[in-house]
Short mmCIF file of C-alpha atoms in Angstrom, two decimals:
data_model
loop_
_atom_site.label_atom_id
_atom_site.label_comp_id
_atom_site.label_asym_id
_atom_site.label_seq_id
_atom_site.Cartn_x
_atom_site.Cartn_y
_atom_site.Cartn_z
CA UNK A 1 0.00 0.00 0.00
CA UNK A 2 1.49 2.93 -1.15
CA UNK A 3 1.48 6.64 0.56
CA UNK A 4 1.29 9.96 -1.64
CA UNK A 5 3.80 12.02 -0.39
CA UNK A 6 2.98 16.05 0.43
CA UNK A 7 3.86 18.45 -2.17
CA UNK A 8 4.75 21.39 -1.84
CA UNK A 9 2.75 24.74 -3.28
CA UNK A 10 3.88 26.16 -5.87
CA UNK A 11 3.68 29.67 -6.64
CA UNK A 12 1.52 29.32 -9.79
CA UNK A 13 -0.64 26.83 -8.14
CA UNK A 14 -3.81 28.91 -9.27
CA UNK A 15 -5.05 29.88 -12.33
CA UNK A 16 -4.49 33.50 -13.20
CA UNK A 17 -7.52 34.88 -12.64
CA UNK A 18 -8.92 37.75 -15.21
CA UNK A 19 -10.26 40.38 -12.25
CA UNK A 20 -9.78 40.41 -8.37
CA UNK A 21 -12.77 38.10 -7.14
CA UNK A 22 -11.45 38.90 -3.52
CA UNK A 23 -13.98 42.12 -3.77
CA UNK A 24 -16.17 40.44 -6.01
CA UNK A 25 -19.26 40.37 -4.14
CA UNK A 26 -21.14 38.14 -6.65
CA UNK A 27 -18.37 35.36 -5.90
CA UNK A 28 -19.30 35.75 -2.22
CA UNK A 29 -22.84 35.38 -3.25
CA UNK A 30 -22.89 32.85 -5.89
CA UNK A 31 -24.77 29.99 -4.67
CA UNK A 32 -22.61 27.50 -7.23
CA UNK A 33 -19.75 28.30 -5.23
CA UNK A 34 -17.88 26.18 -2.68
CA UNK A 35 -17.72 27.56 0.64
CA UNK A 36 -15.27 28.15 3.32
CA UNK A 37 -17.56 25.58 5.52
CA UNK A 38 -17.64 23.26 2.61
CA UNK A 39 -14.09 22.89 1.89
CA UNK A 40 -13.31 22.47 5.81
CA UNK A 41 -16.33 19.19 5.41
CA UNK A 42 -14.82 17.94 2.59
CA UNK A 43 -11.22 17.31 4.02
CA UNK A 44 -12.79 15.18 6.57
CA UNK A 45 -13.79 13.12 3.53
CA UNK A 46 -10.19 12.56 2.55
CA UNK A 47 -7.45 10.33 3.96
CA UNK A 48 -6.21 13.04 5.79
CA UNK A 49 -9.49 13.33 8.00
CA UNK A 50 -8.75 9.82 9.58
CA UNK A 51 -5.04 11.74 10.78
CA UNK A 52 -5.12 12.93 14.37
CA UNK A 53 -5.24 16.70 14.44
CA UNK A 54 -2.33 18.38 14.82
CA UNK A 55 -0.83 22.17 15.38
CA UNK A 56 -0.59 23.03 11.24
CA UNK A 57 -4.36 21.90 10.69
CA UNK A 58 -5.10 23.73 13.87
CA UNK A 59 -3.94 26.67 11.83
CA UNK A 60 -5.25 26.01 8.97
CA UNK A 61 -8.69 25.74 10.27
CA UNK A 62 -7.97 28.83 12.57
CA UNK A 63 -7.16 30.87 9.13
CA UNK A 64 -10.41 29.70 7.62
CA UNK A 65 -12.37 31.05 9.88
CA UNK A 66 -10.72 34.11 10.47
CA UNK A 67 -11.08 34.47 6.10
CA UNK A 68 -15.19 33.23 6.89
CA UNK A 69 -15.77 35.42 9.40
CA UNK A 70 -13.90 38.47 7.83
CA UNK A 71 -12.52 39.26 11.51
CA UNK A 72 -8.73 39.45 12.37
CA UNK A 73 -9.57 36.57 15.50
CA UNK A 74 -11.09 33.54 16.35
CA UNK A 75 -14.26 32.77 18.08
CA UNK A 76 -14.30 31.88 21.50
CA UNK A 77 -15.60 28.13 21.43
CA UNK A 78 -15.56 28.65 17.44
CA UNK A 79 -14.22 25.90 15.09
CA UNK A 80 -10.24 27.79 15.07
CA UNK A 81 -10.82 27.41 19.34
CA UNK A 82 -11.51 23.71 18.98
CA UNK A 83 -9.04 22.70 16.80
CA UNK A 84 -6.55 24.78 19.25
CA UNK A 85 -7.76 22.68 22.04
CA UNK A 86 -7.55 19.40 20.09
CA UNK A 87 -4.01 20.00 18.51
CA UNK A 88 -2.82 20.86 22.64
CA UNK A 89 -4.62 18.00 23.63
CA UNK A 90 -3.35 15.52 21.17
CA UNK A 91 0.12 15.94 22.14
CA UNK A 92 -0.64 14.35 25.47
CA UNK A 93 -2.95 12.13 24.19
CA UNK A 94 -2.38 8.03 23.72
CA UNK A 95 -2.72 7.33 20.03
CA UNK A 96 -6.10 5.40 19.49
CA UNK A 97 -7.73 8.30 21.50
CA UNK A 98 -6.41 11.55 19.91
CA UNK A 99 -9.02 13.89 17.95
CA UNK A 100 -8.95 13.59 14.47
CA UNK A 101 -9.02 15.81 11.83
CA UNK A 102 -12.25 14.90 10.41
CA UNK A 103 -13.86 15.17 14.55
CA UNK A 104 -13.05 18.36 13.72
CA UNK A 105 -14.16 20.03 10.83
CA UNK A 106 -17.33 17.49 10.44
CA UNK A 107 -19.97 19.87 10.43
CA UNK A 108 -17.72 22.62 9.85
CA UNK A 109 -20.78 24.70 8.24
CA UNK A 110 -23.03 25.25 11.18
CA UNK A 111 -20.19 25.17 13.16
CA UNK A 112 -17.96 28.45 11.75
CA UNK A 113 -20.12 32.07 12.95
CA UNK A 114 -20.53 33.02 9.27
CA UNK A 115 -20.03 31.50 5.69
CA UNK A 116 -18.57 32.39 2.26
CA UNK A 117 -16.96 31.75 -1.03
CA UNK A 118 -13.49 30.17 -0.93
CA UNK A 119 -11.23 32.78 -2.95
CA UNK A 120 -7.88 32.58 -3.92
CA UNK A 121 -6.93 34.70 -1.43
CA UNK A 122 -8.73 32.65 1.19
CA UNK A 123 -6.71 29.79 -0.02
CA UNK A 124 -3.34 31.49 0.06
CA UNK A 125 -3.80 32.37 3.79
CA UNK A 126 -4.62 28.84 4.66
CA UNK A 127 -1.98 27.26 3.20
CA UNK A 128 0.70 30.07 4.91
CA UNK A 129 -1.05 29.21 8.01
CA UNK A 130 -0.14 25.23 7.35
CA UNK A 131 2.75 25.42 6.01
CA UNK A 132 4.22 28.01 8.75
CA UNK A 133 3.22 25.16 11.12
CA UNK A 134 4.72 22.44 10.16
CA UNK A 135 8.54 21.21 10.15
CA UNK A 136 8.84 19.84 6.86
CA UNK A 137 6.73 22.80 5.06
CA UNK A 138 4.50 20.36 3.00
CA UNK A 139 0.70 20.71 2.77
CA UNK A 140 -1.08 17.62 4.12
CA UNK A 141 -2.43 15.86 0.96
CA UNK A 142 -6.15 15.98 1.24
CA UNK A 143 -5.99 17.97 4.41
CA UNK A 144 -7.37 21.75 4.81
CA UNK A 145 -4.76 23.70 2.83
CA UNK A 146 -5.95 21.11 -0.35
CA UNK A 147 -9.27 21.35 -0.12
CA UNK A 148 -9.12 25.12 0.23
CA UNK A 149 -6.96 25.29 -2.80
CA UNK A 150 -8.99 22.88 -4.81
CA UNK A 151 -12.07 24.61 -4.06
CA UNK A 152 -10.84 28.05 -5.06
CA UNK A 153 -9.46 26.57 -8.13
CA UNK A 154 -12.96 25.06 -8.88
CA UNK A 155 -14.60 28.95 -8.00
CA UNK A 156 -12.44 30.62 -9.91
CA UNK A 157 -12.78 28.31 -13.07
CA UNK A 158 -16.92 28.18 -12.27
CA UNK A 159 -17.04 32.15 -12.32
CA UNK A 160 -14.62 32.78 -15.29
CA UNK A 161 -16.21 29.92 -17.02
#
């Protein structure tokens, strides 16, 4: 059984995109358009979401709300808060009972104060946020940095498209 190893981001990851949809406020409002929320749900779909939380997806989740939620904190006892508290409490945790990813962010939409688009902006931020977190500077394959990207990716193809 064979492992895909993390890459690394590159630089021209995204598509170019024709116009800045970061102040686009139809790409906040389209309703074809992936959410903050909905990428968060869909790594726990993913191999990663069976990986015990750790202090880079605590970041990464931490950033997405901050980007959902337009404010420059988290909530207290929002979805950044609990993945703070899991990451903390996995590192004292025995390995069969340590949070995992997906405990997480399941549910991520009712659980995040407010919604929105993913941009590529939103995207860049969480992946900084993961990659500033962890040792070997790889994105976790699958884990919130990649389905941020790949859902901007898909936005940014659905609105030019």
């Amino acid at each position: 059984m064979s492992q895909e190893q993390p890459q690394r981001p590159q630089a021209n990851q995204f598509p170019e995109a024709t116009e800045n949809h970061a102040s686009d406020p139809g790409l906040v409002l389209d309703k074809n358009a992936i959410t903050i929320g909905e990428a968060l749900e869909t790594s726990a779909l993913t191999r990663a979401g069976d990986k015990p939380l750790d202090q880079s997806d605590a970041a990464a989740i931490q950033a997405a709300e901050m980007r959902a939620t337009g404010k420059n904190q988290t909530e207290p006892g929002g979805l950044g808060a609990m993945a703070q508290s899991a990451a903390t409490r996995n590192t004292r945790t025995m390995p069969l009972q340590k949070t995992t990813l997906a405990d997480v962010v399941s549910g991520a939409r009712e659980k995040l104060g407010a919604d929105k688009a993913v941009t590529r902006e939103d995207a860049e931020r969480v992946i900084g946020a993961e990659l500033r977190n962890k040792d070997d500077m790889k994105t976790t394959p699958g884990g919130v940095a990649g389905s941020m990207a790949a859902a901007a990716t898909l936005n940014q193809k659905t609105k030019s498209g």
